[in-house]
């Protein structure tokens, strides 16, 4: 059974089509990446999933059921716009959200303190949320999303604003949650994290799904034609446009995407001929980052034409 | 709607507000202030001015001073209405007119032993003219008592001159006083006065206003805080907006009721303990038990009615300043019975008063004000409650809709036209 299934979901705000006919499904027991540039309709889609917005058309089903048929504790949510009660004590806040999710008072209390301990906030349990640093608040916020062990947790930008140490901690918590049997949908702009965590992704742009599938497959599909060159000295001025679909040049490296049927050797020859000192040559799989940028830019070009 | 989720919100709201310092301080301070307001006057009767007033009298008529000495009223502690001087007054006569100016001059020095100088003369038309010189002439009680006594002296001397006996004089000086007795349903009678009724009505209106407006504002701030701190998005992923709002309203209303209950208990305690015999100056039957119950009913219903409005305001605003302009009309409506209390008391059964007290916007405070001062027909009370319930139903529909859309909006405050569009949509 699919953990999450969208059928022709549409959501408008006046003239704007925030979500424009989205259909896809997310299998259970995995970490799924929902990607998209700012303003692509991600948050609207997520809010529609959480039942904060009602879809104008189409339907969302979670574990084969409509939103109204779900239990109190089936869903967990970390919104992109963080929000906690600033005047509440951390432990009280967690207990409140646990009870709201249907956890009994006693168990909620136990879980609240345990989970604070686990993320290193044990000594802050009696402190008010507003007295915590931003990173600490984000930990508490993540706990409100997964503490009640929901079947499906949606985490919107869980890593934004975290230092590298806390990014690692969050990664561990999220992997751990998955290991406990939760299905996790996360959105992030940090593509390398998505690559590390997610098995499958969907890329949304302008309210539509533009790319979807297994991360490895997608990278293979986009990556075979891509080569990466690094130079010791000056970058050659060689014109490579006859070989490439697109190229990206940085200070002393370039990434090229070859046209169909072009042998990388031909590119290398041209570079040698123009006097470039190649110190590294790599036939690279495209990173998710590059795929993201390309797909979104292509969309823009298509729109302009 | 799921009750367990609503109860969660009720619990949080209740705990959060009751534990606040401001709640504890206000709850304890208010009965203290009210108590002080009632006790201080009775204290003042007991604590009389220790100061001795020394007054020098120059009498050009030759008989007034002597008469004054014979007719000095004695203070009577048992009867606070008696005419006596509040403090001890010592009089002495100035024999020589030449000394008068000098004594008046010296009395103006703050160190002077003389507190006042009374000059009594008769003018060309044989009228008696009295002048009181003093450093402190705001002691109205002293001046009034002097005046009354001098008038009595004058009257007596005039009667004597015309050979009228004391008995006849007594008969002539008889007067009538009107005692106001309030008739209540069931033939009950109650002695009262305009001032007492006015104070009672004002107190009840004020208390209702404070509770409804105060807690309405608390609700509005709470809604606004949830909106601006964005916690509302997490909340709405767990419960419906209607559940959240109902939970908040019930939670805050119970805080209000708790406060009212504490005040009533303090009031009852004060009454039973009766320190300084303060009940002597007030009427025991001032507040009827059924009034107290109706008060709870009208507070509850009034709060629920206004709660939808305040919640909607909180949802469309992001700062306190933005709410101020919106609140202003509400303040005017709620405080209106206070402003026209005089008119209401003059004719509490006038058509327009009855009509206003049936309209949900005004009824919570206005009907309660009327109930406090007159016997309102039962059908009017029932009709007023029924309309109020209908009003709550309508307002929770409209306010709930604005609330639902408003709490997820960010940026500029929507104008009224936009808000009306929300009401029409979906």
mmCIF file with all atom_site columns, C-alpha atoms in Angstrom, chain A residues 144-281:
data_model
loop_
_atom_site.group_PDB
_atom_site.id
_atom_site.type_symbol
_atom_site.label_atom_id
_atom_site.label_alt_id
_atom_site.label_comp_id
_atom_site.label_asym_id
_atom_site.label_entity_id
_atom_site.label_seq_id
_atom_site.pdbx_PDB_ins_code
_atom_site.Cartn_x
_atom_site.Cartn_y
_atom_site.Cartn_z
_atom_site.occupancy
_atom_site.B_iso_or_equiv
_atom_site.pdbx_formal_charge
_atom_site.auth_seq_id
_atom_site.auth_comp_id
_atom_site.auth_asym_id
_atom_site.auth_atom_id
_atom_site.pdbx_PDB_model_num
ATOM 1   C CA . UNK A 1 144 ? 7.098  17.760 17.887  1.00 0.00 ? 144 UNK A CA 1
ATOM 2   C CA . UNK A 1 145 ? 6.933  16.226 14.414  1.00 0.00 ? 145 UNK A CA 1
ATOM 3   C CA . UNK A 1 146 ? 8.164  12.725 15.180  1.00 0.00 ? 146 UNK A CA 1
ATOM 4   C CA . UNK A 1 147 ? 7.846  12.171 18.932  1.00 0.00 ? 147 UNK A CA 1
ATOM 5   C CA . UNK A 1 148 ? 4.496  10.445 18.649  1.00 0.00 ? 148 UNK A CA 1
ATOM 6   C CA . UNK A 1 149 ? 5.921  7.965  16.108  1.00 0.00 ? 149 UNK A CA 1
ATOM 7   C CA . UNK A 1 150 ? 3.599  8.912  13.265  1.00 0.00 ? 150 UNK A CA 1
ATOM 8   C CA . UNK A 1 151 ? 3.214  6.534  10.331  1.00 0.00 ? 151 UNK A CA 1
ATOM 9   C CA . UNK A 1 152 ? 4.019  9.402  7.963   1.00 0.00 ? 152 UNK A CA 1
ATOM 10  C CA . UNK A 1 153 ? 6.120  12.436 8.845   1.00 0.00 ? 153 UNK A CA 1
ATOM 11  C CA . UNK A 1 154 ? 6.512  15.372 6.513   1.00 0.00 ? 154 UNK A CA 1
ATOM 12  C CA . UNK A 1 155 ? 9.581  17.491 7.210   1.00 0.00 ? 155 UNK A CA 1
ATOM 13  C CA . UNK A 1 156 ? 9.753  20.742 5.278   1.00 0.00 ? 156 UNK A CA 1
ATOM 14  C CA . UNK A 1 157 ? 13.364 21.973 5.137   1.00 0.00 ? 157 UNK A CA 1
ATOM 15  C CA . UNK A 1 158 ? 14.496 20.240 8.319   1.00 0.00 ? 158 UNK A CA 1
ATOM 16  C CA . UNK A 1 159 ? 18.148 21.220 7.801   1.00 0.00 ? 159 UNK A CA 1
ATOM 17  C CA . UNK A 1 160 ? 17.835 24.916 7.047   1.00 0.00 ? 160 UNK A CA 1
ATOM 18  C CA . UNK A 1 161 ? 19.868 27.078 9.384   1.00 0.00 ? 161 UNK A CA 1
ATOM 19  C CA . UNK A 1 162 ? 21.651 24.202 11.126  1.00 0.00 ? 162 UNK A CA 1
ATOM 20  C CA . UNK A 1 163 ? 25.387 23.982 11.740  1.00 0.00 ? 163 UNK A CA 1
ATOM 21  C CA . UNK A 1 164 ? 27.212 20.915 10.332  1.00 0.00 ? 164 UNK A CA 1
ATOM 22  C CA . UNK A 1 165 ? 27.212 19.112 13.685  1.00 0.00 ? 165 UNK A CA 1
ATOM 23  C CA . UNK A 1 166 ? 23.473 19.479 14.051  1.00 0.00 ? 166 UNK A CA 1
ATOM 24  C CA . UNK A 1 167 ? 22.920 18.515 10.419  1.00 0.00 ? 167 UNK A CA 1
ATOM 25  C CA . UNK A 1 168 ? 24.591 15.199 11.267  1.00 0.00 ? 168 UNK A CA 1
ATOM 26  C CA . UNK A 1 169 ? 22.426 14.857 14.383  1.00 0.00 ? 169 UNK A CA 1
ATOM 27  C CA . UNK A 1 170 ? 19.266 15.549 12.387  1.00 0.00 ? 170 UNK A CA 1
ATOM 28  C CA . UNK A 1 171 ? 20.313 13.029 9.760   1.00 0.00 ? 171 UNK A CA 1
ATOM 29  C CA . UNK A 1 172 ? 20.736 10.419 12.472  1.00 0.00 ? 172 UNK A CA 1
ATOM 30  C CA . UNK A 1 173 ? 17.359 11.241 14.021  1.00 0.00 ? 173 UNK A CA 1
ATOM 31  C CA . UNK A 1 174 ? 15.646 11.013 10.637  1.00 0.00 ? 174 UNK A CA 1
ATOM 32  C CA . UNK A 1 175 ? 17.347 7.713  9.736   1.00 0.00 ? 175 UNK A CA 1
ATOM 33  C CA . UNK A 1 176 ? 16.457 6.416  13.161  1.00 0.00 ? 176 UNK A CA 1
ATOM 34  C CA . UNK A 1 177 ? 12.833 7.415  12.675  1.00 0.00 ? 177 UNK A CA 1
ATOM 35  C CA . UNK A 1 178 ? 12.750 5.538  9.392   1.00 0.00 ? 178 UNK A CA 1
ATOM 36  C CA . UNK A 1 179 ? 14.299 2.506  11.075  1.00 0.00 ? 179 UNK A CA 1
ATOM 37  C CA . UNK A 1 180 ? 11.426 2.608  13.575  1.00 0.00 ? 180 UNK A CA 1
ATOM 38  C CA . UNK A 1 181 ? 9.024  2.196  10.690  1.00 0.00 ? 181 UNK A CA 1
ATOM 39  C CA . UNK A 1 182 ? 8.041  5.776  9.895   1.00 0.00 ? 182 UNK A CA 1
ATOM 40  C CA . UNK A 1 183 ? 7.719  6.877  6.317   1.00 0.00 ? 183 UNK A CA 1
ATOM 41  C CA . UNK A 1 184 ? 9.373  10.230 5.866   1.00 0.00 ? 184 UNK A CA 1
ATOM 42  C CA . UNK A 1 185 ? 8.834  12.835 3.196   1.00 0.00 ? 185 UNK A CA 1
ATOM 43  C CA . UNK A 1 186 ? 11.357 15.609 3.382   1.00 0.00 ? 186 UNK A CA 1
ATOM 44  C CA . UNK A 1 187 ? 12.009 18.675 1.343   1.00 0.00 ? 187 UNK A CA 1
ATOM 45  C CA . UNK A 1 188 ? 15.367 20.360 1.248   1.00 0.00 ? 188 UNK A CA 1
ATOM 46  C CA . UNK A 1 189 ? 17.483 22.636 -0.859  1.00 0.00 ? 189 UNK A CA 1
ATOM 47  C CA . UNK A 1 190 ? 20.638 20.861 0.267   1.00 0.00 ? 190 UNK A CA 1
ATOM 48  C CA . UNK A 1 191 ? 20.871 18.326 -2.525  1.00 0.00 ? 191 UNK A CA 1
ATOM 49  C CA . UNK A 1 192 ? 23.798 16.386 -1.174  1.00 0.00 ? 192 UNK A CA 1
ATOM 50  C CA . UNK A 1 193 ? 21.745 15.654 1.947   1.00 0.00 ? 193 UNK A CA 1
ATOM 51  C CA . UNK A 1 194 ? 18.833 14.512 -0.176  1.00 0.00 ? 194 UNK A CA 1
ATOM 52  C CA . UNK A 1 195 ? 21.219 12.260 -2.119  1.00 0.00 ? 195 UNK A CA 1
ATOM 53  C CA . UNK A 1 196 ? 22.505 10.792 1.117   1.00 0.00 ? 196 UNK A CA 1
ATOM 54  C CA . UNK A 1 197 ? 19.115 10.212 2.701   1.00 0.00 ? 197 UNK A CA 1
ATOM 55  C CA . UNK A 1 198 ? 16.508 9.599  0.035   1.00 0.00 ? 198 UNK A CA 1
ATOM 56  C CA . UNK A 1 199 ? 15.777 6.585  -2.131  1.00 0.00 ? 199 UNK A CA 1
ATOM 57  C CA . UNK A 1 200 ? 13.233 8.343  -4.290  1.00 0.00 ? 200 UNK A CA 1
ATOM 58  C CA . UNK A 1 201 ? 12.516 11.925 -5.157  1.00 0.00 ? 201 UNK A CA 1
ATOM 59  C CA . UNK A 1 202 ? 9.958  14.045 -6.920  1.00 0.00 ? 202 UNK A CA 1
ATOM 60  C CA . UNK A 1 203 ? 10.852 17.451 -8.312  1.00 0.00 ? 203 UNK A CA 1
ATOM 61  C CA . UNK A 1 204 ? 8.067  20.002 -8.413  1.00 0.00 ? 204 UNK A CA 1
ATOM 62  C CA . UNK A 1 205 ? 8.248  23.198 -10.421 1.00 0.00 ? 205 UNK A CA 1
ATOM 63  C CA . UNK A 1 206 ? 5.510  25.722 -11.140 1.00 0.00 ? 206 UNK A CA 1
ATOM 64  C CA . UNK A 1 207 ? 2.967  23.488 -9.466  1.00 0.00 ? 207 UNK A CA 1
ATOM 65  C CA . UNK A 1 208 ? 3.753  20.458 -11.577 1.00 0.00 ? 208 UNK A CA 1
ATOM 66  C CA . UNK A 1 209 ? 5.866  17.361 -11.062 1.00 0.00 ? 209 UNK A CA 1
ATOM 67  C CA . UNK A 1 210 ? 8.720  17.637 -13.571 1.00 0.00 ? 210 UNK A CA 1
ATOM 68  C CA . UNK A 1 211 ? 10.908 14.746 -12.459 1.00 0.00 ? 211 UNK A CA 1
ATOM 69  C CA . UNK A 1 212 ? 10.257 11.711 -10.376 1.00 0.00 ? 212 UNK A CA 1
ATOM 70  C CA . UNK A 1 213 ? 11.840 8.411  -9.522  1.00 0.00 ? 213 UNK A CA 1
ATOM 71  C CA . UNK A 1 214 ? 14.742 6.528  -7.957  1.00 0.00 ? 214 UNK A CA 1
ATOM 72  C CA . UNK A 1 215 ? 17.694 8.804  -7.170  1.00 0.00 ? 215 UNK A CA 1
ATOM 73  C CA . UNK A 1 216 ? 20.259 6.410  -8.700  1.00 0.00 ? 216 UNK A CA 1
ATOM 74  C CA . UNK A 1 217 ? 18.236 6.001  -11.878 1.00 0.00 ? 217 UNK A CA 1
ATOM 75  C CA . UNK A 1 218 ? 17.798 9.720  -12.296 1.00 0.00 ? 218 UNK A CA 1
ATOM 76  C CA . UNK A 1 219 ? 21.472 10.397 -11.837 1.00 0.00 ? 219 UNK A CA 1
ATOM 77  C CA . UNK A 1 220 ? 22.358 7.707  -14.340 1.00 0.00 ? 220 UNK A CA 1
ATOM 78  C CA . UNK A 1 221 ? 19.877 9.055  -16.813 1.00 0.00 ? 221 UNK A CA 1
ATOM 79  C CA . UNK A 1 222 ? 21.264 12.566 -16.565 1.00 0.00 ? 222 UNK A CA 1
ATOM 80  C CA . UNK A 1 223 ? 24.855 11.753 -15.783 1.00 0.00 ? 223 UNK A CA 1
ATOM 81  C CA . UNK A 1 224 ? 26.205 9.583  -18.611 1.00 0.00 ? 224 UNK A CA 1
ATOM 82  C CA . UNK A 1 225 ? 26.722 12.504 -20.916 1.00 0.00 ? 225 UNK A CA 1
ATOM 83  C CA . UNK A 1 226 ? 28.459 14.635 -18.349 1.00 0.00 ? 226 UNK A CA 1
ATOM 84  C CA . UNK A 1 227 ? 32.200 15.181 -17.947 1.00 0.00 ? 227 UNK A CA 1
ATOM 85  C CA . UNK A 1 228 ? 34.151 17.161 -15.431 1.00 0.00 ? 228 UNK A CA 1
ATOM 86  C CA . UNK A 1 229 ? 37.553 18.778 -16.136 1.00 0.00 ? 229 UNK A CA 1
ATOM 87  C CA . UNK A 1 230 ? 39.970 20.368 -13.713 1.00 0.00 ? 230 UNK A CA 1
ATOM 88  C CA . UNK A 1 231 ? 42.928 22.492 -14.779 1.00 0.00 ? 231 UNK A CA 1
ATOM 89  C CA . UNK A 1 232 ? 46.354 23.091 -13.270 1.00 0.00 ? 232 UNK A CA 1
ATOM 90  C CA . UNK A 1 233 ? 47.069 26.432 -14.838 1.00 0.00 ? 233 UNK A CA 1
ATOM 91  C CA . UNK A 1 234 ? 44.984 28.791 -16.913 1.00 0.00 ? 234 UNK A CA 1
ATOM 92  C CA . UNK A 1 235 ? 41.611 27.742 -18.230 1.00 0.00 ? 235 UNK A CA 1
ATOM 93  C CA . UNK A 1 236 ? 41.747 27.320 -22.021 1.00 0.00 ? 236 UNK A CA 1
ATOM 94  C CA . UNK A 1 237 ? 39.637 29.668 -24.050 1.00 0.00 ? 237 UNK A CA 1
ATOM 95  C CA . UNK A 1 238 ? 38.558 26.821 -26.325 1.00 0.00 ? 238 UNK A CA 1
ATOM 96  C CA . UNK A 1 239 ? 35.079 26.983 -27.834 1.00 0.00 ? 239 UNK A CA 1
ATOM 97  C CA . UNK A 1 240 ? 33.431 23.689 -26.989 1.00 0.00 ? 240 UNK A CA 1
ATOM 98  C CA . UNK A 1 241 ? 29.877 24.540 -27.899 1.00 0.00 ? 241 UNK A CA 1
ATOM 99  C CA . UNK A 1 242 ? 29.773 22.203 -30.891 1.00 0.00 ? 242 UNK A CA 1
ATOM 100 C CA . UNK A 1 243 ? 30.178 19.247 -28.493 1.00 0.00 ? 243 UNK A CA 1
ATOM 101 C CA . UNK A 1 244 ? 28.026 20.283 -25.593 1.00 0.00 ? 244 UNK A CA 1
ATOM 102 C CA . UNK A 1 245 ? 24.409 20.825 -24.734 1.00 0.00 ? 245 UNK A CA 1
ATOM 103 C CA . UNK A 1 246 ? 25.429 23.045 -21.886 1.00 0.00 ? 246 UNK A CA 1
ATOM 104 C CA . UNK A 1 247 ? 28.580 23.876 -19.975 1.00 0.00 ? 247 UNK A CA 1
ATOM 105 C CA . UNK A 1 248 ? 29.364 25.440 -16.674 1.00 0.00 ? 248 UNK A CA 1
ATOM 106 C CA . UNK A 1 249 ? 32.772 27.043 -16.128 1.00 0.00 ? 249 UNK A CA 1
ATOM 107 C CA . UNK A 1 250 ? 34.177 27.922 -12.760 1.00 0.00 ? 250 UNK A CA 1
ATOM 108 C CA . UNK A 1 251 ? 37.578 29.384 -11.750 1.00 0.00 ? 251 UNK A CA 1
ATOM 109 C CA . UNK A 1 252 ? 39.641 26.364 -12.687 1.00 0.00 ? 252 UNK A CA 1
ATOM 110 C CA . UNK A 1 253 ? 37.171 23.663 -13.565 1.00 0.00 ? 253 UNK A CA 1
ATOM 111 C CA . UNK A 1 254 ? 34.350 23.059 -15.997 1.00 0.00 ? 254 UNK A CA 1
ATOM 112 C CA . UNK A 1 255 ? 31.416 20.705 -16.175 1.00 0.00 ? 255 UNK A CA 1
ATOM 113 C CA . UNK A 1 256 ? 30.166 19.815 -19.627 1.00 0.00 ? 256 UNK A CA 1
ATOM 114 C CA . UNK A 1 257 ? 27.158 17.918 -20.852 1.00 0.00 ? 257 UNK A CA 1
ATOM 115 C CA . UNK A 1 258 ? 27.909 16.261 -24.150 1.00 0.00 ? 258 UNK A CA 1
ATOM 116 C CA . UNK A 1 259 ? 25.586 16.077 -27.119 1.00 0.00 ? 259 UNK A CA 1
ATOM 117 C CA . UNK A 1 260 ? 24.399 12.654 -28.183 1.00 0.00 ? 260 UNK A CA 1
ATOM 118 C CA . UNK A 1 261 ? 27.120 10.605 -29.930 1.00 0.00 ? 261 UNK A CA 1
ATOM 119 C CA . UNK A 1 262 ? 30.015 12.859 -28.925 1.00 0.00 ? 262 UNK A CA 1
ATOM 120 C CA . UNK A 1 263 ? 33.078 11.034 -27.665 1.00 0.00 ? 263 UNK A CA 1
ATOM 121 C CA . UNK A 1 264 ? 34.639 12.670 -24.609 1.00 0.00 ? 264 UNK A CA 1
ATOM 122 C CA . UNK A 1 265 ? 38.018 12.168 -26.285 1.00 0.00 ? 265 UNK A CA 1
ATOM 123 C CA . UNK A 1 266 ? 37.154 14.759 -28.938 1.00 0.00 ? 266 UNK A CA 1
ATOM 124 C CA . UNK A 1 267 ? 36.579 17.343 -26.201 1.00 0.00 ? 267 UNK A CA 1
ATOM 125 C CA . UNK A 1 268 ? 39.811 16.419 -24.515 1.00 0.00 ? 268 UNK A CA 1
ATOM 126 C CA . UNK A 1 269 ? 41.714 16.781 -27.784 1.00 0.00 ? 269 UNK A CA 1
ATOM 127 C CA . UNK A 1 270 ? 40.312 20.230 -28.375 1.00 0.00 ? 270 UNK A CA 1
ATOM 128 C CA . UNK A 1 271 ? 41.278 21.284 -24.831 1.00 0.00 ? 271 UNK A CA 1
ATOM 129 C CA . UNK A 1 272 ? 44.838 19.924 -25.243 1.00 0.00 ? 272 UNK A CA 1
ATOM 130 C CA . UNK A 1 273 ? 45.162 21.721 -28.517 1.00 0.00 ? 273 UNK A CA 1
ATOM 131 C CA . UNK A 1 274 ? 44.270 25.035 -26.966 1.00 0.00 ? 274 UNK A CA 1
ATOM 132 C CA . UNK A 1 275 ? 46.976 24.532 -24.337 1.00 0.00 ? 275 UNK A CA 1
ATOM 133 C CA . UNK A 1 276 ? 44.898 23.669 -21.284 1.00 0.00 ? 276 UNK A CA 1
ATOM 134 C CA . UNK A 1 277 ? 46.719 21.689 -18.603 1.00 0.00 ? 277 UNK A CA 1
ATOM 135 C CA . UNK A 1 278 ? 44.218 19.060 -17.509 1.00 0.00 ? 278 UNK A CA 1
ATOM 136 C CA . UNK A 1 279 ? 44.946 17.648 -14.061 1.00 0.00 ? 279 UNK A CA 1
ATOM 137 C CA . UNK A 1 280 ? 41.708 15.736 -13.680 1.00 0.00 ? 280 UNK A CA 1
ATOM 138 C CA . UNK A 1 281 ? 39.248 14.251 -16.063 1.00 0.00 ? 281 UNK A CA 1
#
